[in-house]
Coordinates of N, CA, C and O in Angstrom, one line a residue:
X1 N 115.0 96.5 123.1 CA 113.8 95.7 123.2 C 112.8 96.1 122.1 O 112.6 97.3 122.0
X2 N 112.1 95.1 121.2 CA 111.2 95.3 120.4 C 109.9 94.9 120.5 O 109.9 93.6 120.5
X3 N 108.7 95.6 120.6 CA 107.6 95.3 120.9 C 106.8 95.4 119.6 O 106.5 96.5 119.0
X4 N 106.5 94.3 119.3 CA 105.3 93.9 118.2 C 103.6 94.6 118.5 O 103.1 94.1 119.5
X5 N 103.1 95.3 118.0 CA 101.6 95.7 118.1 C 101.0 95.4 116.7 O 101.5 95.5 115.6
X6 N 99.9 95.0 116.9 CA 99.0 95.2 115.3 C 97.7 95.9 115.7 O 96.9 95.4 116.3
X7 N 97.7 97.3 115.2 CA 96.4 98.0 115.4 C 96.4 99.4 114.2 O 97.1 99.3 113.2
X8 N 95.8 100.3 114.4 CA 95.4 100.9 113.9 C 96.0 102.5 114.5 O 95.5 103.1 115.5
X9 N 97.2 103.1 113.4 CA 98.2 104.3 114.2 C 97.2 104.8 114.4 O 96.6 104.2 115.3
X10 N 96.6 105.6 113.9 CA 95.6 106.9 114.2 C 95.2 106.3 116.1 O 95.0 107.3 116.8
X11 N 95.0 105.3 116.7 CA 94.4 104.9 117.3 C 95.5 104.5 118.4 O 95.1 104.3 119.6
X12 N 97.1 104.5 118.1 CA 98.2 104.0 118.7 C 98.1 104.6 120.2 O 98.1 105.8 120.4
X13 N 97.9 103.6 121.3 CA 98.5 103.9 122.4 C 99.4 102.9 123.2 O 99.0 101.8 123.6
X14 N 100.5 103.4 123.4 CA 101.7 102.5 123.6 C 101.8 102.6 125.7 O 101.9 103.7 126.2
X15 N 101.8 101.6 126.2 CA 102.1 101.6 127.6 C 103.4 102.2 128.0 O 103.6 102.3 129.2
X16 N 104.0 102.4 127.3 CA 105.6 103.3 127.3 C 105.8 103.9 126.4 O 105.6 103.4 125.3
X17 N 106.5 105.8 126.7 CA 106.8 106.1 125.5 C 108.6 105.3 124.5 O 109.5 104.5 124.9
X18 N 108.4 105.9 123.4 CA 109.6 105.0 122.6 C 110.8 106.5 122.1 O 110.3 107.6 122.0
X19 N 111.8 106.2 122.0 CA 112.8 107.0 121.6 C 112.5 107.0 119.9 O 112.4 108.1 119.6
X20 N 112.4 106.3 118.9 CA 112.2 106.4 117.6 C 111.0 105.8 117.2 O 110.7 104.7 117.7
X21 N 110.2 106.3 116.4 CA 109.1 105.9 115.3 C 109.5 105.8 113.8 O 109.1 106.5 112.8
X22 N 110.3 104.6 113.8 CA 109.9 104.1 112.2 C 109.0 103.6 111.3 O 108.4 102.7 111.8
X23 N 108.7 104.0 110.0 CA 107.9 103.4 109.1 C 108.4 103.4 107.8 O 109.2 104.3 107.3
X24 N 107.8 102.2 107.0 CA 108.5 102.5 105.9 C 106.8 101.9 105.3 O 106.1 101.0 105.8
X25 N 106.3 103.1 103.8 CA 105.4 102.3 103.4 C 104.2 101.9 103.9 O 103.6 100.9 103.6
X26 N 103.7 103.2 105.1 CA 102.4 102.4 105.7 C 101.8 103.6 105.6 O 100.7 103.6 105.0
X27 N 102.2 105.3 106.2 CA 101.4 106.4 106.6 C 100.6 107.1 105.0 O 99.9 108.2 105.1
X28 N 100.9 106.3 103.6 CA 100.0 106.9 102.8 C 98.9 106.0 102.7 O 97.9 106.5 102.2
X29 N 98.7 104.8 103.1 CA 97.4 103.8 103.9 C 96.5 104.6 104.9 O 95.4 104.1 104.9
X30 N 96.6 105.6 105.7 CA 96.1 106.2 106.5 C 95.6 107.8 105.9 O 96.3 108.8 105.5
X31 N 94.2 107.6 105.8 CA 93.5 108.8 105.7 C 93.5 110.4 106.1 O 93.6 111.4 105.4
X32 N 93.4 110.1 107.6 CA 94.1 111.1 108.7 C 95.3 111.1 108.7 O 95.8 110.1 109.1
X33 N 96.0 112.0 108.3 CA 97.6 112.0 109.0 C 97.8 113.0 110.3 O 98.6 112.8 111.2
X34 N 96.8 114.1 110.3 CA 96.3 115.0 111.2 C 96.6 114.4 112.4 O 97.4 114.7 113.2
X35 N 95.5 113.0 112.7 CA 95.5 112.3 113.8 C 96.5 111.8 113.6 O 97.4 112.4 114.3
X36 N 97.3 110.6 112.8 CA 98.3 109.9 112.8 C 99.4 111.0 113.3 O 98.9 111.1 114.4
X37 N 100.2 111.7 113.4 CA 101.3 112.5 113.4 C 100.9 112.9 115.0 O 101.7 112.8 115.9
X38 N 99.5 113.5 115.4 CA 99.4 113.7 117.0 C 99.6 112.1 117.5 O 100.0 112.2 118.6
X39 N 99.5 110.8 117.0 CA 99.2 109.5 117.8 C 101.2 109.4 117.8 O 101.7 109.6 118.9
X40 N 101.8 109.3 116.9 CA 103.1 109.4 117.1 C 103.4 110.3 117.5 O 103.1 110.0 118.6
X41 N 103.9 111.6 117.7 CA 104.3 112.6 118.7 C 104.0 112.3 120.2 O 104.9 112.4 121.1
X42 N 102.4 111.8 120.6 CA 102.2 111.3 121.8 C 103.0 109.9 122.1 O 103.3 109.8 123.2
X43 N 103.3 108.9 121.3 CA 104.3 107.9 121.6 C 105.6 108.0 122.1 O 106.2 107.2 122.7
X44 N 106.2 109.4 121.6 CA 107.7 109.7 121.3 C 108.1 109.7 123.2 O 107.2 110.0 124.0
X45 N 109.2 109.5 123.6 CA 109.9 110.3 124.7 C 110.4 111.8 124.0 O 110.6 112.0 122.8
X46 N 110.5 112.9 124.9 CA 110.7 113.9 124.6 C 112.4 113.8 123.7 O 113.4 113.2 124.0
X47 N 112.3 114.4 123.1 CA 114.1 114.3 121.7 C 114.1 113.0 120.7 O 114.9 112.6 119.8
X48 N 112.5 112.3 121.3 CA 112.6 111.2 120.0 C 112.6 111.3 119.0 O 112.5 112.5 118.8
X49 N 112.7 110.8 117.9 CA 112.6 111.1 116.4 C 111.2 110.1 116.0 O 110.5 109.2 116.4
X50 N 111.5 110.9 115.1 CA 110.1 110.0 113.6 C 110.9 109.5 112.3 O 111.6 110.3 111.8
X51 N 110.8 108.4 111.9 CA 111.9 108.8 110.9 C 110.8 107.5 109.9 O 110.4 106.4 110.1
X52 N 110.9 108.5 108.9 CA 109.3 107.4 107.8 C 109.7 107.7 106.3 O 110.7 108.4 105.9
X53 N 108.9 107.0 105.5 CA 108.7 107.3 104.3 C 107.8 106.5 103.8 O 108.0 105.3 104.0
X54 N 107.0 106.9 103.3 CA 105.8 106.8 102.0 C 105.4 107.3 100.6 O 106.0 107.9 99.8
X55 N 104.2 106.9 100.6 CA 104.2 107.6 99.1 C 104.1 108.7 99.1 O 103.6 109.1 100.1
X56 N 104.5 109.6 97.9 CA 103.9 111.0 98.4 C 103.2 111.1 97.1 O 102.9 110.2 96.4
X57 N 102.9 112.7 96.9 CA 102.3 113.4 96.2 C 103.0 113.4 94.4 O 104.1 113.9 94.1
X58 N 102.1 112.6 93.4 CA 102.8 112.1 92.6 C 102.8 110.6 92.1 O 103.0 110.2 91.0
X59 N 102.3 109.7 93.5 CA 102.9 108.1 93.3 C 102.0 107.8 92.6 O 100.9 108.2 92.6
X60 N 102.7 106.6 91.8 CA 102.0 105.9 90.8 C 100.7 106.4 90.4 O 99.6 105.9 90.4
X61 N 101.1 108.1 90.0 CA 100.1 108.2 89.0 C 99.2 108.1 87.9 O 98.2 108.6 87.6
X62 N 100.1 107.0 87.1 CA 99.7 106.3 85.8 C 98.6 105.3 86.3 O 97.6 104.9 85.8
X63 N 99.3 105.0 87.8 CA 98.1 103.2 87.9 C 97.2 103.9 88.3 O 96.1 103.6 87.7
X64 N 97.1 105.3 89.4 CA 95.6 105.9 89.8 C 95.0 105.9 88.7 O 93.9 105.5 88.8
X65 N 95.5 106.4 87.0 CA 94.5 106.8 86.0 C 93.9 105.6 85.6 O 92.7 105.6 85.4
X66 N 94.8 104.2 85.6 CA 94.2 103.3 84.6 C 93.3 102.7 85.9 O 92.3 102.4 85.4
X67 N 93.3 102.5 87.4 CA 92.4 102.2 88.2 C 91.1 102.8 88.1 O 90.0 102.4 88.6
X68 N 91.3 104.2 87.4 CA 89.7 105.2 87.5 C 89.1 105.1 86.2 O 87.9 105.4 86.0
X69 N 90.0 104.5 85.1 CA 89.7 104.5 83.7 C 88.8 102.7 83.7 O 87.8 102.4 83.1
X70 N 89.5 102.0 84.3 CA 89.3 100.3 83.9 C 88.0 100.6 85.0 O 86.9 100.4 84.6
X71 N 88.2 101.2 86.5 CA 86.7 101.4 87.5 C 86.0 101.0 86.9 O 85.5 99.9 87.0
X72 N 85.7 102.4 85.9 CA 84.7 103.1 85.5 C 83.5 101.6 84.7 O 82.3 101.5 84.9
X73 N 84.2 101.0 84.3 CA 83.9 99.7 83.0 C 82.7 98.6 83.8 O 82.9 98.6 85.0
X74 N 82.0 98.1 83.5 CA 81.3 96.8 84.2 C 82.1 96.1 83.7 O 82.4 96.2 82.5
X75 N 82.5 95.0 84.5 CA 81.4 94.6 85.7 C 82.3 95.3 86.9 O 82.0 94.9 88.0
X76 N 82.7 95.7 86.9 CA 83.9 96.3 88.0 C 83.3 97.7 88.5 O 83.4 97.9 89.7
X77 N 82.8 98.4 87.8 CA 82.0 100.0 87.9 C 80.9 99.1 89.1 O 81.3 99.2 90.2
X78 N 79.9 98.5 89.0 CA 79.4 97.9 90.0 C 79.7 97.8 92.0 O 79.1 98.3 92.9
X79 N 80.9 96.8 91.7 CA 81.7 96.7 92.9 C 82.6 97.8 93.5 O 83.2 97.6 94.6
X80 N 82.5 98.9 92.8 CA 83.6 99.9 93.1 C 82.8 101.3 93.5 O 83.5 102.2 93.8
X81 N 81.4 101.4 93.5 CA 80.2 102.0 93.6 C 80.4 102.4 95.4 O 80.2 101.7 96.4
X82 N 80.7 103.9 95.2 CA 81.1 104.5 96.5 C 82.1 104.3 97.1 O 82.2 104.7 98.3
X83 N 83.0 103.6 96.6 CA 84.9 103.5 96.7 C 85.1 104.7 96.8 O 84.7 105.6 96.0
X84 N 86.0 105.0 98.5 CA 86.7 106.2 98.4 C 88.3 105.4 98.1 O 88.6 104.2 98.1
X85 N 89.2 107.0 97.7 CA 90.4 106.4 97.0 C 91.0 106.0 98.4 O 90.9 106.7 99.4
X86 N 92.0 104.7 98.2 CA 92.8 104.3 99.3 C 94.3 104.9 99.4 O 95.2 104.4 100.1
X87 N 94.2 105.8 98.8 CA 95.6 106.4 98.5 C 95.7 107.7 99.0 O 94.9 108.5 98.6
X88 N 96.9 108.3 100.1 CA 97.0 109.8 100.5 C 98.3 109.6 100.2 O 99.2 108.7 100.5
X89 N 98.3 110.5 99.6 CA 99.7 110.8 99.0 C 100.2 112.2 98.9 O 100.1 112.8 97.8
X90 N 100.8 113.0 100.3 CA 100.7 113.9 100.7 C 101.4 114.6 99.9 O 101.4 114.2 98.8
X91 N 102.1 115.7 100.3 CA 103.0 117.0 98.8 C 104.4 117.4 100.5 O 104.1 118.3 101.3
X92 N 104.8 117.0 100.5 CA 106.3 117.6 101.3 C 105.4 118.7 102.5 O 105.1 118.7 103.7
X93 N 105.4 119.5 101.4 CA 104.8 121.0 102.7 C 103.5 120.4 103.2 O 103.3 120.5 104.4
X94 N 102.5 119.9 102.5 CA 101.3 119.4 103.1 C 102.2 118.1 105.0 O 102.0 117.7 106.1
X95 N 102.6 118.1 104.5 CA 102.9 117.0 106.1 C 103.9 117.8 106.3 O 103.9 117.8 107.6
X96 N 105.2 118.9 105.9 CA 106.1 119.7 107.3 C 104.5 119.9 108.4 O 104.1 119.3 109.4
X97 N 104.0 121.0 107.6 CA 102.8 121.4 108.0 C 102.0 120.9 108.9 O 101.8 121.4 110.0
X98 N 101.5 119.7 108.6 CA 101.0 118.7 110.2 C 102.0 118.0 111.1 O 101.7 117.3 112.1
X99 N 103.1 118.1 110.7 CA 103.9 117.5 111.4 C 104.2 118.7 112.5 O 104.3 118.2 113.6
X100 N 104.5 120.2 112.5 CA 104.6 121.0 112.7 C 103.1 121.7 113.8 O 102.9 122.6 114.7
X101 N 102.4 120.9 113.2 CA 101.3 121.1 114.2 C 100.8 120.4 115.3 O 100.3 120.8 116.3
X102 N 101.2 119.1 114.7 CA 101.3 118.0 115.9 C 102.6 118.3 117.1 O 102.7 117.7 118.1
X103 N 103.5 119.3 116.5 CA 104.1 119.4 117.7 C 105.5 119.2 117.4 O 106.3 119.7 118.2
X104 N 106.0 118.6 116.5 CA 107.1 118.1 116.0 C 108.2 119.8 115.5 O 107.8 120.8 115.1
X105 N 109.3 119.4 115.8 CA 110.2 120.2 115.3 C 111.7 119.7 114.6 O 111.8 118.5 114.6
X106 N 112.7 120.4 114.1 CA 113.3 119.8 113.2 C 112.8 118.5 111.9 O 113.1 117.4 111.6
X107 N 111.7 119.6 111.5 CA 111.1 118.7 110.7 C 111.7 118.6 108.8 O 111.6 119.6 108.0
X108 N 112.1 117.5 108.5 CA 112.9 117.9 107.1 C 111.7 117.0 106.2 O 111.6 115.9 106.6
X109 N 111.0 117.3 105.1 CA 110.4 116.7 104.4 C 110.6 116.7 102.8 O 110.7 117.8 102.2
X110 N 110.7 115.6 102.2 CA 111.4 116.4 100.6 C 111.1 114.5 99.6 O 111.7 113.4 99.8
X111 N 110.1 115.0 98.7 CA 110.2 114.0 97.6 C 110.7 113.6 97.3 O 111.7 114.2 97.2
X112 N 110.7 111.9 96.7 CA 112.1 111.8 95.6 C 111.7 110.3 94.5 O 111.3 109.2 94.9
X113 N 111.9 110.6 93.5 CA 111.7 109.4 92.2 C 112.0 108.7 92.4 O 113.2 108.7 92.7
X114 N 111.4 107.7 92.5 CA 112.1 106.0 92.5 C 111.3 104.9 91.8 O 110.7 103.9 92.4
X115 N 111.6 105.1 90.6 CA 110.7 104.5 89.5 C 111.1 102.9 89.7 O 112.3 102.5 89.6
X116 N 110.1 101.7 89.9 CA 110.5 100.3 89.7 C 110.1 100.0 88.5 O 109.1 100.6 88.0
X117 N 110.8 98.8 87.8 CA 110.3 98.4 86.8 C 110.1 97.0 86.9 O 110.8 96.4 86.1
X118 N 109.0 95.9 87.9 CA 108.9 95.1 88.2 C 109.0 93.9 86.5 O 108.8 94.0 85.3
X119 N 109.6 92.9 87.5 CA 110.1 91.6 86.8 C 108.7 91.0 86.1 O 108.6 90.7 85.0
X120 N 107.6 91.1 87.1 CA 106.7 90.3 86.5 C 105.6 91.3 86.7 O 105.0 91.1 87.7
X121 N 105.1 92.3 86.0 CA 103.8 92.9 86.0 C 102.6 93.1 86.7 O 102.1 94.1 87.3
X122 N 102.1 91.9 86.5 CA 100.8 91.5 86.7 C 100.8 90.9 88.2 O 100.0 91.2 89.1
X123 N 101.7 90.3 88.2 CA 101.8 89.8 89.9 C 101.9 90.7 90.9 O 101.3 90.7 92.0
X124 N 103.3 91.8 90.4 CA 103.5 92.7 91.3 C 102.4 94.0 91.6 O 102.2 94.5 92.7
X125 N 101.7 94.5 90.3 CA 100.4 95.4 90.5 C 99.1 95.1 91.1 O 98.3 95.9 91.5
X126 N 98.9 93.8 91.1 CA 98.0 93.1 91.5 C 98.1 92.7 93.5 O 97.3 92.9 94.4
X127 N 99.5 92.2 93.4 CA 99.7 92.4 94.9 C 100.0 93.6 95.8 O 99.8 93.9 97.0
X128 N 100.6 94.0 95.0 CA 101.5 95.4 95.9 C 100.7 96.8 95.7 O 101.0 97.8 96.2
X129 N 99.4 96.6 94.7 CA 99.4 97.8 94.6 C 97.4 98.3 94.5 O 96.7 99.2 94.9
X130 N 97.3 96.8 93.6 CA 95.5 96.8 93.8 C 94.5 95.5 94.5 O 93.4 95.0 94.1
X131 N 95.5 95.4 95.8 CA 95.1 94.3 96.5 C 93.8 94.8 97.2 O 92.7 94.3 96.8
X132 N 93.8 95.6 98.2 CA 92.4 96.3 98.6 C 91.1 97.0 97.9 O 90.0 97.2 98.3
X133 N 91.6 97.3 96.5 CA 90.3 97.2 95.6 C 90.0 96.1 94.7 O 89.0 96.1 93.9
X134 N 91.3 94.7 94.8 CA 90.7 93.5 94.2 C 90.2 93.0 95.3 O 90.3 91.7 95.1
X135 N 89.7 93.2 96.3 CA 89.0 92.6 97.8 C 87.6 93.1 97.7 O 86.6 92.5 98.2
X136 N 87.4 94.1 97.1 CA 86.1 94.1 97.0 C 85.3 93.3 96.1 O 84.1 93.1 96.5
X137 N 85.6 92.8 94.7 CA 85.0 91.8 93.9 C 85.6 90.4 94.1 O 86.6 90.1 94.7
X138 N 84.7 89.5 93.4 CA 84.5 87.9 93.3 C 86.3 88.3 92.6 O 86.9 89.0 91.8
X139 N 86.2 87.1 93.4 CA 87.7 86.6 92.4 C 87.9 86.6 90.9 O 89.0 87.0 90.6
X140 N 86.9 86.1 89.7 CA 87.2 86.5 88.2 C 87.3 87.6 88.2 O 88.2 88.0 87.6
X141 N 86.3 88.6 89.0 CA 86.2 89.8 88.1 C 87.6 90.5 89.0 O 88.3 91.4 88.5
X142 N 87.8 89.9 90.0 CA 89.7 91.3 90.4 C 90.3 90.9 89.6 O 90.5 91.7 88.7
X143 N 90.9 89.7 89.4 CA 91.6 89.0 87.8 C 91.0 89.7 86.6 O 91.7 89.7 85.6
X144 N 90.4 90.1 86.6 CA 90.3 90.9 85.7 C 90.1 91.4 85.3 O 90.2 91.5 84.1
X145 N 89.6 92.4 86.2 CA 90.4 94.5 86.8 C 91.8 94.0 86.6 O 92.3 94.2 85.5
X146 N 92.9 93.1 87.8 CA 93.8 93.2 87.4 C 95.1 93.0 86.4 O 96.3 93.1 86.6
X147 N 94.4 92.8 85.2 CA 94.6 92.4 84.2 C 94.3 93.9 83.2 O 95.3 94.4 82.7
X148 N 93.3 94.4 83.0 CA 92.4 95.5 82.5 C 93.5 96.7 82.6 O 94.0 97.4 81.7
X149 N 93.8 96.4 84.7 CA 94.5 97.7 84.6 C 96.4 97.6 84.3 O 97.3 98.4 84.3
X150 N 96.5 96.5 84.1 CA 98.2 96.2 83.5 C 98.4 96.6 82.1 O 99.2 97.3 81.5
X151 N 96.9 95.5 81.6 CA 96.8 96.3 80.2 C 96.9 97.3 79.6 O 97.4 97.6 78.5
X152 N 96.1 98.1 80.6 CA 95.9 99.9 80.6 C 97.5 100.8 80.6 O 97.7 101.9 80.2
X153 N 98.5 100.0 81.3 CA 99.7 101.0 81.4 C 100.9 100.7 80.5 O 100.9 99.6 80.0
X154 N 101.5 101.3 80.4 CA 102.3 101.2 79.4 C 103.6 100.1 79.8 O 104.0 99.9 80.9
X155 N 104.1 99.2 78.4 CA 104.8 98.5 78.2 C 106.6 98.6 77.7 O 106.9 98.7 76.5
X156 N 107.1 98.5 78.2 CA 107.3 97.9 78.9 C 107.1 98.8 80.3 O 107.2 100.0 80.3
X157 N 106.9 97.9 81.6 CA 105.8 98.6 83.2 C 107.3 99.4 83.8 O 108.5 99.2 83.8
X158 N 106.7 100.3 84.1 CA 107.9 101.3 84.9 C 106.9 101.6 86.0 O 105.7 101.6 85.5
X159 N 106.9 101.7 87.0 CA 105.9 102.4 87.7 C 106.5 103.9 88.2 O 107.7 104.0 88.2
X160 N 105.7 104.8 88.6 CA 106.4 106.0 88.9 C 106.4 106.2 90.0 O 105.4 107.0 90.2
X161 N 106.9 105.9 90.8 CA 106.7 105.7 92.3 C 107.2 107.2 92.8 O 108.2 107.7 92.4
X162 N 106.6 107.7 93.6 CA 107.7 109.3 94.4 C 107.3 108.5 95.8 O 106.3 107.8 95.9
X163 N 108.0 108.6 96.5 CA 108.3 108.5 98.1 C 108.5 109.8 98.9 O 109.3 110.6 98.6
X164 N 107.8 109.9 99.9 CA 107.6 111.1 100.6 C 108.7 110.6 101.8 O 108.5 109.5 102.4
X165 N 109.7 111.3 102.0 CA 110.6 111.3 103.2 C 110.2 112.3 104.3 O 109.9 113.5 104.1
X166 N 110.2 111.6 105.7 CA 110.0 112.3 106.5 C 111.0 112.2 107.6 O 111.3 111.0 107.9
X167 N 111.6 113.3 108.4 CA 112.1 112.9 109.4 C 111.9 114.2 110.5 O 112.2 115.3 110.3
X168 N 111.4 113.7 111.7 CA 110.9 115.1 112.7 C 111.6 114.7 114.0 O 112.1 113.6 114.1
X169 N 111.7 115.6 115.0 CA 111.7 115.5 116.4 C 110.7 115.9 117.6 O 110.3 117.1 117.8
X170 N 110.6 115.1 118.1 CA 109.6 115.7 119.2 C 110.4 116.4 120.3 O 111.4 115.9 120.9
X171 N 109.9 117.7 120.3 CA 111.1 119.0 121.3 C 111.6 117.9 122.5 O 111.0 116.9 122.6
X172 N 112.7 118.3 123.2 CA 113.3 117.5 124.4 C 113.0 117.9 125.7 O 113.4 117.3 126.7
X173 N 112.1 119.1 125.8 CA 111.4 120.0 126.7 C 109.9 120.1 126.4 O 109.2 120.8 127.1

């Protein structure tokens, strides 16, 4: 049986616990992993797994530079005025480490390259990657931040993506 929720992990509470916690692509969106990793362990039935991946430590660090470099520029330096960064992008041992604290055991965590080299640029960086800092300005000006910052990275686009693998168990006792 599959039960649909839309809320907020750090905040997850499920009316039954679940045998597996998948994710793909959401836990470097979340600030706290501290809390996030206690809200999943508390979901798990005891011998459940976690089984995830996200960005890790590493990801698309070309677009963070050209996002802090094009920021920086008006009219965009403006709207971006006390932006914290939307990106946690933990390091392998930084999350065994909380994961291990939240309670979890058999915990395997380990980086890995997986560079894309999107078909169309501008579409794909703009949606997939600076959609929540083009939400904070008028429409011309995210068009063109998101433009600024395509321009900014090198041609032909590779992105450098690292993905953080995770997979834990919540003890069965």
């Amino acid at each position: 049986e599959v039960e649909l929720q839309v809320g907020n992990l750090t905040e997850l509470k499920l009316s039954r616990d679940v045998d597996v916690v998948f994710s793909n692509a959401v836990f470097h969106w979340i600030p706290d992993h501290d809390t996030l990793f206690a809200r999943l362990y508390a979901a798990l039935n005891p011998g459940g797994r976690l089984v995830a991946q996200c960005g890790g430590e590493g990801n698309v660090a070309s677009v963070a530079e050209a996002i802090a470099e094009v920021g920086a520029r008006e009219p965009f330096a403006r709207h971006l005025e006390g932006f914290e960064p939307i990106w946690n992008f933990s390091s392998a041992e930084d999350a065994e480490r909380r994961l291990r604290d939240a309670g979890f055991e058999e915990i395997e965590c380990w980086l890995e390259s997986k560079p894309v080299t999107p078909e169309d640029p501008f579409d794909y960086v703009a949606t997939a990657t600076l959609g929540p800092i083009m939400a904070l300005m008028p429409a011309a000006d995210a068009h063109a931040f998101a433009e600024a910052v395509v321009e900014r990275l090198a041609t032909p686009l590779t992105l450098d993506y690292v993905r953080l693998n995770l997979l834990a168990r919540r003890p069965r006792s």
